[in-house]
Amino acid sequence: MSSASVGPSEHEIAVLPEPRGPVTEDLFHALTGRPGDFTCAQVVEGDALVDDDLHLALYVCYELHYRGFSGVDDRWEWHPALMRLRGRLEERFEAALRERFGGSEALDKPDVVATLTGIANQSGPPLSRYLRDDAGLAEMRDYVIQRSAYQLKEADPHAWGIPRMTGKAKTALLEIEFDEFGSGRAERIHAVLYRNTMDALGLDGRYGAYLDLIPGPILATVNIMSMFGLHRRLRGALAGHLAVAEMTSALANKQVAEGMRRLGLGRQATGFFDEHVIADSVHDMIALHDLVGAVLEQDPSLAAEVLFGASAWTGLDGMSAEYLLNRWAEGDPSLRTPGRAAGTSSVG
Ligand SMILES: [Fe+2]
Ligand SMILES: [Fe+2]
């Protein structure tokens, strides 16, 4: 097992990826210049839940709030032209989420905790079971690369939610985040554990190294968290999403760790997943009862938003799992081919 230190690559900044359509063409062209006004491509109708061009554009807009990109002026982060584009992309994405996942029966039920438990217990596509029982090493590496889009910034999107919570809700969110960020030990930050997994599989663990290969359906699962975190009006959705994510994480990660052991991978690879079996069997209760419980005690009118966040996250995560399983069933890699512009742009 290699040392679990925080190496220099942890602090490296990614370069802008290749554009995937007219929106990212225009956006990336602007970002390589001085901050200023720019016009961006309008509308081609694509599925705003998965569209490659839309989700890469949104991912890059959000990334300016995390670490930015090498060669991109940091002043772009809050530039009004950038905010305008981000707003249009978010509008399309959120409308599609509400249309697809916002009208479920669950949203009418008064017992939010019971409903969240029901959402968490829904059986989605059997991705982690497949990884446990059937996946080959190539598929496992595919999966680890796909998840790197989020896992290398794990828990960062939820940190935006901290100042938006008060009292017991803030304490509960902080309790979870403290663990995610290593409980005072930089080498135990979950994103760092994930980099150890990537190292063990011979992958490039630098932040953003695989962005060009990661398709829209996976980027969407990261964008939903950034969107929930960055909008105070969506704080209920952030809490609901976090609750179901924590409630479903321990079992899924256990199955992935078992799959890795079946493939002969050792503790450096499985450490991230093993850690989540332990951590998330505590986080789930904190998120469900302490965080969501306090959010609703403080503002009962957020109940529908809590359930929307949970349903939207579960639905989108299920779509991404289905995407991977379908690609593998066809014998295809799930990753994009670099340089290939796929999908349609869809800024409304
Ligand atoms: Fe974690
Ligand atoms: Fe967790």
Tab-separated table of C-alpha atoms and ligand atoms in Angstrom:
chain	number	residue	atom	x	y	z
A	1	MET	CA	0.000	0.000	0.000
A	2	SER	CA	1.456	3.367	-0.951
A	3	SER	CA	1.732	6.166	1.577
A	4	ALA	CA	-1.484	8.070	2.098
A	5	SER	CA	0.064	11.521	1.944
A	6	VAL	CA	-1.392	14.506	0.175
A	7	GLY	CA	0.930	14.899	-2.789
A	8	PRO	CA	1.502	17.878	-5.087
A	9	SER	CA	-0.897	16.500	-7.714
A	10	GLU	CA	-3.712	17.129	-5.242
A	11	HIS	CA	-3.174	20.843	-5.763
A	12	GLU	CA	-2.872	20.868	-9.532
A	13	ILE	CA	-5.337	22.812	-11.642
A	14	ALA	CA	-7.021	21.230	-14.644
A	15	VAL	CA	-6.882	22.571	-18.184
A	16	LEU	CA	-10.057	23.381	-20.093
A	17	PRO	CA	-11.490	20.312	-21.824
A	18	GLU	CA	-12.333	20.107	-25.520
A	19	PRO	CA	-15.679	21.638	-26.532
A	20	ARG	CA	-18.547	19.256	-27.309
A	21	GLY	CA	-20.899	21.461	-29.288
A	22	PRO	CA	-21.806	25.075	-30.030
A	23	VAL	CA	-22.323	26.173	-26.417
A	24	THR	CA	-18.997	24.872	-25.148
A	25	GLU	CA	-17.314	26.158	-28.358
A	26	ASP	CA	-18.459	29.694	-27.580
A	27	LEU	CA	-17.916	29.436	-23.834
A	28	PHE	CA	-14.389	28.029	-23.998
A	29	HIS	CA	-13.419	30.515	-26.685
A	30	ALA	CA	-14.505	33.318	-24.338
A	31	LEU	CA	-12.800	31.807	-21.285
A	32	THR	CA	-9.402	31.737	-22.952
A	33	GLY	CA	-9.605	35.526	-23.408
A	34	ARG	CA	-9.956	38.471	-21.017
A	35	PRO	CA	-13.200	38.570	-19.033
A	36	GLY	CA	-15.785	40.488	-21.048
A	37	ASP	CA	-19.134	40.183	-22.690
A	38	PHE	CA	-19.691	37.311	-25.076
A	39	THR	CA	-22.583	35.790	-26.894
A	40	CYS	CA	-23.269	32.124	-26.672
A	41	ALA	CA	-24.988	29.703	-29.004
A	42	GLN	CA	-28.722	29.349	-28.681
A	43	VAL	CA	-30.823	26.305	-28.555
A	44	VAL	CA	-30.763	22.997	-30.177
A	45	GLU	CA	-33.238	20.750	-28.434
A	46	GLY	CA	-31.446	18.051	-26.486
A	47	ASP	CA	-32.366	16.189	-23.302
A	48	ALA	CA	-31.355	18.672	-20.604
A	49	LEU	CA	-30.870	15.819	-18.118
A	50	VAL	CA	-27.980	14.289	-20.046
A	51	ASP	CA	-26.929	16.529	-22.941
A	52	ASP	CA	-23.172	16.502	-23.405
A	53	ASP	CA	-22.759	20.121	-24.498
A	54	LEU	CA	-25.086	21.506	-21.835
A	55	HIS	CA	-23.587	19.535	-18.979
A	56	LEU	CA	-19.968	20.181	-19.887
A	57	ALA	CA	-20.739	23.920	-20.175
A	58	LEU	CA	-22.481	23.891	-16.796
A	59	TYR	CA	-19.739	21.811	-15.211
A	60	VAL	CA	-17.108	24.306	-16.398
A	61	CYS	CA	-19.171	27.297	-15.186
A	62	TYR	CA	-19.395	25.658	-11.746
A	63	GLU	CA	-15.741	24.637	-11.755
A	64	LEU	CA	-14.815	28.329	-11.744
A	65	HIS	CA	-16.218	28.355	-8.177
A	66	TYR	CA	-14.126	25.350	-7.123
A	67	ARG	CA	-10.589	25.387	-8.499
A	68	GLY	CA	-10.880	27.087	-11.874
A	69	PHE	CA	-8.783	26.140	-14.883
A	70	SER	CA	-5.217	26.821	-15.780
A	71	GLY	CA	-5.144	29.559	-18.445
A	72	VAL	CA	-8.579	30.910	-17.453
A	73	ASP	CA	-8.691	34.295	-15.705
A	74	ASP	CA	-10.119	33.876	-12.181
A	75	ARG	CA	-12.193	37.019	-12.662
A	76	TRP	CA	-14.502	35.017	-14.923
A	77	GLU	CA	-15.968	33.393	-11.816
A	78	TRP	CA	-18.471	36.197	-11.145
A	79	HIS	CA	-18.531	37.901	-14.529
A	80	PRO	CA	-22.113	38.890	-15.457
A	81	ALA	CA	-21.821	37.312	-18.930
A	82	LEU	CA	-20.792	34.033	-17.332
A	83	MET	CA	-23.604	34.295	-14.773
A	84	ARG	CA	-26.120	34.888	-17.588
A	85	LEU	CA	-25.047	31.759	-19.430
A	86	ARG	CA	-24.956	29.708	-16.235
A	87	GLY	CA	-28.455	30.904	-15.395
A	88	ARG	CA	-29.797	29.788	-18.768
A	89	LEU	CA	-28.170	26.371	-18.464
A	90	GLU	CA	-29.481	25.922	-14.928
A	91	GLU	CA	-32.963	26.947	-15.974
A	92	ARG	CA	-33.052	24.201	-18.615
A	93	PHE	CA	-31.586	21.611	-16.250
A	94	GLU	CA	-33.803	22.419	-13.285
A	95	ALA	CA	-36.952	22.528	-15.429
A	96	ALA	CA	-36.115	19.087	-16.822
A	97	LEU	CA	-35.477	17.721	-13.315
A	98	ARG	CA	-38.781	19.068	-12.021
A	99	GLU	CA	-40.660	17.790	-15.039
A	100	ARG	CA	-39.162	14.301	-14.818
A	101	PHE	CA	-38.833	13.812	-11.056
A	102	GLY	CA	-40.788	16.588	-9.363
A	103	GLY	CA	-44.293	15.302	-9.777
A	104	SER	CA	-44.047	11.936	-8.107
A	105	GLU	CA	-46.663	10.834	-5.624
A	106	ALA	CA	-44.008	10.948	-2.936
A	107	LEU	CA	-44.098	14.727	-3.001
A	108	ASP	CA	-47.654	14.760	-1.644
A	109	LYS	CA	-46.943	12.592	1.378
A	110	PRO	CA	-46.730	14.343	4.713
A	111	ASP	CA	-44.248	12.038	6.480
A	112	VAL	CA	-41.012	13.261	4.947
A	113	VAL	CA	-38.678	10.937	6.849
A	114	ALA	CA	-40.723	7.854	5.861
A	115	THR	CA	-40.935	9.054	2.273
A	116	LEU	CA	-37.186	9.644	2.100
A	117	THR	CA	-36.626	6.143	3.439
A	118	GLY	CA	-38.932	4.831	0.716
A	119	ILE	CA	-37.013	6.741	-1.971
A	120	ALA	CA	-33.706	5.389	-0.634
A	121	ASN	CA	-35.089	1.838	-0.672
A	122	GLN	CA	-36.261	1.998	-4.285
A	123	SER	CA	-34.326	-0.464	-6.341
A	124	GLY	CA	-32.418	1.315	-9.069
A	125	PRO	CA	-30.292	-0.162	-11.855
A	126	PRO	CA	-28.008	-2.827	-10.304
A	127	LEU	CA	-24.700	-1.057	-10.982
A	128	SER	CA	-22.918	-1.848	-7.728
A	129	ARG	CA	-24.143	-5.468	-7.809
A	130	TYR	CA	-22.751	-5.772	-11.335
A	131	LEU	CA	-19.436	-4.348	-10.163
A	132	ARG	CA	-19.406	-6.795	-7.259
A	133	ASP	CA	-20.260	-9.909	-9.267
A	134	ASP	CA	-19.465	-9.492	-12.944
A	135	ALA	CA	-17.391	-6.468	-13.929
A	136	GLY	CA	-13.965	-7.040	-15.435
A	137	LEU	CA	-10.984	-4.845	-14.640
A	138	ALA	CA	-11.577	-2.622	-17.693
A	139	GLU	CA	-15.130	-1.900	-16.552
A	140	MET	CA	-13.999	-1.260	-12.994
A	141	ARG	CA	-11.426	1.238	-14.282
A	142	ASP	CA	-14.117	2.871	-16.435
A	143	TYR	CA	-16.309	3.204	-13.373
A	144	VAL	CA	-13.537	4.683	-11.238
A	145	ILE	CA	-12.760	7.257	-13.948
A	146	GLN	CA	-16.443	8.173	-14.288
A	147	ARG	CA	-16.819	8.699	-10.576
A	148	SER	CA	-13.676	10.849	-10.417
A	149	ALA	CA	-15.699	13.799	-11.747
A	150	TYR	CA	-17.337	13.992	-8.324
A	151	GLN	CA	-15.185	11.964	-5.986
A	152	LEU	CA	-12.103	14.168	-6.428
A	153	LYS	CA	-14.207	17.060	-5.152
A	154	GLU	CA	-16.254	14.939	-2.791
A	155	ALA	CA	-18.360	16.927	-0.327
A	156	ASP	CA	-17.230	20.286	-1.758
A	157	PRO	CA	-20.679	21.047	-3.262
A	158	HIS	CA	-22.318	20.514	0.121
A	159	ALA	CA	-19.939	22.967	1.755
A	160	TRP	CA	-21.793	25.739	-0.127
A	161	GLY	CA	-24.800	24.754	1.974
A	162	ILE	CA	-23.168	25.440	5.349
A	163	PRO	CA	-23.859	29.197	5.564
A	164	ARG	CA	-27.376	28.545	4.288
A	165	MET	CA	-28.235	26.365	7.300
A	166	THR	CA	-28.748	27.457	10.890
A	167	GLY	CA	-28.765	25.845	14.336
A	168	LYS	CA	-29.068	22.059	14.463
A	169	ALA	CA	-29.180	21.776	10.671
A	170	LYS	CA	-25.829	23.546	10.377
A	171	THR	CA	-24.304	21.377	13.104
A	172	ALA	CA	-25.514	18.193	11.402
A	173	LEU	CA	-24.188	19.229	8.003
A	174	LEU	CA	-20.863	20.191	9.588
A	175	GLU	CA	-20.641	16.858	11.372
A	176	ILE	CA	-20.922	15.024	8.057
A	177	GLU	CA	-18.598	17.417	6.240
A	178	PHE	CA	-15.943	17.143	8.980
A	179	ASP	CA	-15.716	13.408	8.282
A	180	GLU	CA	-15.754	13.892	4.502
A	181	PHE	CA	-12.824	16.265	4.870
A	182	GLY	CA	-10.761	13.794	6.892
A	183	SER	CA	-11.733	14.599	10.519
A	184	GLY	CA	-8.684	16.831	10.875
A	185	ARG	CA	-6.309	14.601	8.875
A	186	ALA	CA	-5.572	15.759	5.343
A	187	GLU	CA	-4.538	12.259	4.269
A	188	ARG	CA	-8.011	10.981	5.255
A	189	ILE	CA	-9.963	13.477	3.117
A	190	HIS	CA	-12.312	11.274	1.123
A	191	ALA	CA	-11.187	12.869	-2.149
A	192	VAL	CA	-7.612	11.918	-1.224
A	193	LEU	CA	-8.685	8.329	-0.487
A	194	TYR	CA	-10.241	8.303	-3.937
A	195	ARG	CA	-6.976	9.444	-5.503
A	196	ASN	CA	-5.312	6.486	-3.766
A	197	THR	CA	-7.855	4.216	-5.488
A	198	MET	CA	-7.015	5.757	-8.848
A	199	ASP	CA	-3.293	5.340	-8.197
A	200	ALA	CA	-3.848	1.678	-7.298
A	201	LEU	CA	-5.629	1.107	-10.603
A	202	GLY	CA	-2.838	2.804	-12.541
A	203	LEU	CA	-5.058	5.798	-13.343
A	204	ASP	CA	-4.221	9.495	-13.390
A	205	GLY	CA	-5.501	10.826	-10.066
A	206	ARG	CA	-4.930	14.500	-10.847
A	207	TYR	CA	-7.983	16.670	-10.417
A	208	GLY	CA	-9.855	16.995	-13.719
A	209	ALA	CA	-7.451	14.744	-15.632
A	210	TYR	CA	-10.277	12.754	-17.244
A	211	LEU	CA	-12.827	15.505	-17.802
A	212	ASP	CA	-12.667	15.077	-21.597
A	213	LEU	CA	-13.725	11.443	-21.259
A	214	ILE	CA	-16.673	11.889	-18.934
A	215	PRO	CA	-20.050	12.056	-20.673
A	216	GLY	CA	-23.093	14.241	-19.993
A	217	PRO	CA	-25.090	11.722	-17.919
A	218	ILE	CA	-22.256	11.514	-15.378
A	219	LEU	CA	-21.464	15.247	-15.363
A	220	ALA	CA	-25.166	15.842	-14.666
A	221	THR	CA	-24.885	13.949	-11.373
A	222	VAL	CA	-22.172	16.391	-10.271
A	223	ASN	CA	-23.933	19.457	-11.636
A	224	ILE	CA	-27.083	18.711	-9.663
A	225	MET	CA	-25.061	18.864	-6.431
A	226	SER	CA	-23.332	22.108	-7.390
A	227	MET	CA	-26.674	23.640	-8.347
A	228	PHE	CA	-28.325	22.598	-5.078
A	229	GLY	CA	-25.335	23.878	-3.112
A	230	LEU	CA	-24.970	27.228	-4.845
A	231	HIS	CA	-28.615	28.338	-4.633
A	232	ARG	CA	-29.987	29.202	-1.217
A	233	ARG	CA	-33.532	28.629	-2.481
A	234	LEU	CA	-32.535	24.991	-3.160
A	235	ARG	CA	-31.199	24.308	0.358
A	236	GLY	CA	-34.111	21.960	1.074
A	237	ALA	CA	-33.268	19.978	-2.068
A	238	LEU	CA	-29.617	19.855	-0.963
A	239	ALA	CA	-30.646	18.345	2.379
A	240	GLY	CA	-32.968	15.804	0.752
A	241	HIS	CA	-30.367	14.778	-1.799
A	242	LEU	CA	-27.685	14.388	0.864
A	243	ALA	CA	-29.970	12.238	3.015
A	244	VAL	CA	-30.723	9.692	0.281
A	245	ALA	CA	-27.150	9.772	-1.003
A	246	GLU	CA	-25.862	8.886	2.466
A	247	MET	CA	-28.616	6.308	3.033
A	248	THR	CA	-27.738	4.387	-0.118
A	249	SER	CA	-23.978	4.800	-0.014
A	250	ALA	CA	-22.820	2.199	2.524
A	251	LEU	CA	-24.289	-0.815	0.693
A	252	ALA	CA	-23.243	0.393	-2.773
A	253	ASN	CA	-19.676	1.074	-1.652
A	254	LYS	CA	-19.496	-2.278	0.126
A	255	GLN	CA	-20.428	-4.015	-3.115
A	256	VAL	CA	-17.850	-2.092	-5.123
A	257	ALA	CA	-15.140	-2.936	-2.572
A	258	GLU	CA	-16.110	-6.614	-2.819
A	259	GLY	CA	-15.898	-6.405	-6.610
A	260	MET	CA	-12.431	-4.906	-6.365
A	261	ARG	CA	-11.297	-7.676	-4.008
A	262	ARG	CA	-12.744	-10.258	-6.431
A	263	LEU	CA	-10.505	-8.700	-9.091
A	264	GLY	CA	-7.484	-9.062	-6.810
A	265	LEU	CA	-7.177	-5.382	-5.905
A	266	GLY	CA	-5.817	-4.552	-2.469
A	267	ARG	CA	-6.425	-2.070	0.311
A	268	GLN	CA	-5.075	0.952	-1.509
A	269	ALA	CA	-7.817	0.469	-4.103
A	270	THR	CA	-10.604	-0.455	-1.697
A	271	GLY	CA	-9.760	2.001	1.104
A	272	PHE	CA	-12.113	4.702	-0.155
A	273	PHE	CA	-15.006	2.256	-0.455
A	274	ASP	CA	-14.318	0.491	2.847
A	275	GLU	CA	-14.232	3.863	4.598
A	276	HIS	CA	-17.710	4.673	3.276
A	277	VAL	CA	-19.195	1.451	4.569
A	278	ILE	CA	-18.285	2.644	8.052
A	279	ALA	CA	-18.744	6.411	7.693
A	280	ASP	CA	-22.037	6.389	5.822
A	281	SER	CA	-23.737	4.000	8.198
A	282	VAL	CA	-23.491	6.953	10.622
A	283	HIS	CA	-23.918	9.782	8.113
A	284	ASP	CA	-27.233	8.396	6.902
A	285	MET	CA	-28.865	8.829	10.306
A	286	ILE	CA	-27.309	12.270	10.849
A	287	ALA	CA	-28.470	13.437	7.416
A	288	LEU	CA	-31.958	11.974	7.731
A	289	HIS	CA	-32.862	12.827	11.306
A	290	ASP	CA	-30.575	15.673	12.340
A	291	LEU	CA	-30.145	17.579	9.078
A	292	VAL	CA	-33.489	17.017	7.358
A	293	GLY	CA	-35.296	16.893	10.699
A	294	ALA	CA	-33.910	20.282	11.719
A	295	VAL	CA	-34.435	21.861	8.285
A	296	LEU	CA	-38.122	20.917	8.445
A	297	GLU	CA	-38.510	21.916	12.069
A	298	GLN	CA	-37.169	25.346	11.182
A	299	ASP	CA	-39.163	25.685	7.970
A	300	PRO	CA	-41.875	23.073	7.325
A	301	SER	CA	-42.627	24.668	3.959
A	302	LEU	CA	-39.381	23.132	2.624
A	303	ALA	CA	-40.833	19.583	2.753
A	304	ALA	CA	-41.656	19.424	-0.956
A	305	GLU	CA	-38.188	20.721	-1.855
A	306	VAL	CA	-36.509	18.138	0.401
A	307	LEU	CA	-38.400	15.399	-1.424
A	308	PHE	CA	-37.719	16.956	-4.816
A	309	GLY	CA	-33.972	16.933	-4.062
A	310	ALA	CA	-34.131	13.295	-3.022
A	311	SER	CA	-36.212	12.188	-6.020
A	312	ALA	CA	-34.215	14.194	-8.544
A	313	TRP	CA	-30.901	12.880	-7.225
A	314	THR	CA	-32.124	9.284	-7.141
A	315	GLY	CA	-33.581	9.548	-10.634
A	316	LEU	CA	-30.496	11.132	-12.137
A	317	ASP	CA	-28.141	8.738	-10.378
A	318	GLY	CA	-30.255	5.853	-11.712
A	319	MET	CA	-30.001	7.240	-15.248
A	320	SER	CA	-26.220	7.449	-14.976
A	321	ALA	CA	-26.041	3.867	-13.672
A	322	GLU	CA	-28.242	2.678	-16.515
A	323	TYR	CA	-26.027	4.494	-18.999
A	324	LEU	CA	-22.943	2.643	-17.754
A	325	LEU	CA	-24.650	-0.754	-17.653
A	326	ASN	CA	-26.071	-0.316	-21.161
A	327	ARG	CA	-22.711	0.663	-22.625
A	328	TRP	CA	-21.022	-2.324	-21.019
A	329	ALA	CA	-23.831	-4.674	-22.091
A	330	GLU	CA	-23.104	-3.622	-25.669
A	331	GLY	CA	-19.411	-4.287	-25.140
A	332	ASP	CA	-18.564	-0.590	-25.390
A	333	PRO	CA	-16.495	1.486	-23.002
A	334	SER	CA	-18.615	4.008	-21.162
A	335	LEU	CA	-16.071	6.781	-21.566
A	336	ARG	CA	-16.107	9.303	-24.372
A	337	THR	CA	-13.570	9.171	-27.151
A	338	PRO	CA	-11.411	12.301	-26.852
A	339	GLY	CA	-11.943	14.842	-29.586
A	340	ARG	CA	-15.319	13.466	-30.599
A	341	ALA	CA	-18.038	16.096	-30.395
A	342	ALA	CA	-21.145	14.261	-29.261
A	343	GLY	CA	-24.655	15.296	-28.404
A	344	THR	CA	-26.486	18.488	-29.153
A	345	SER	CA	-26.418	21.856	-27.481
A	346	SER	CA	-29.455	22.923	-25.651
A	347	VAL	CA	-29.424	26.317	-24.048
A	348	GLY	CA	-32.912	27.696	-24.051
B	1	FE	FE	-17.382	10.446	1.669
B	2	FE	FE	-20.787	10.287	3.816
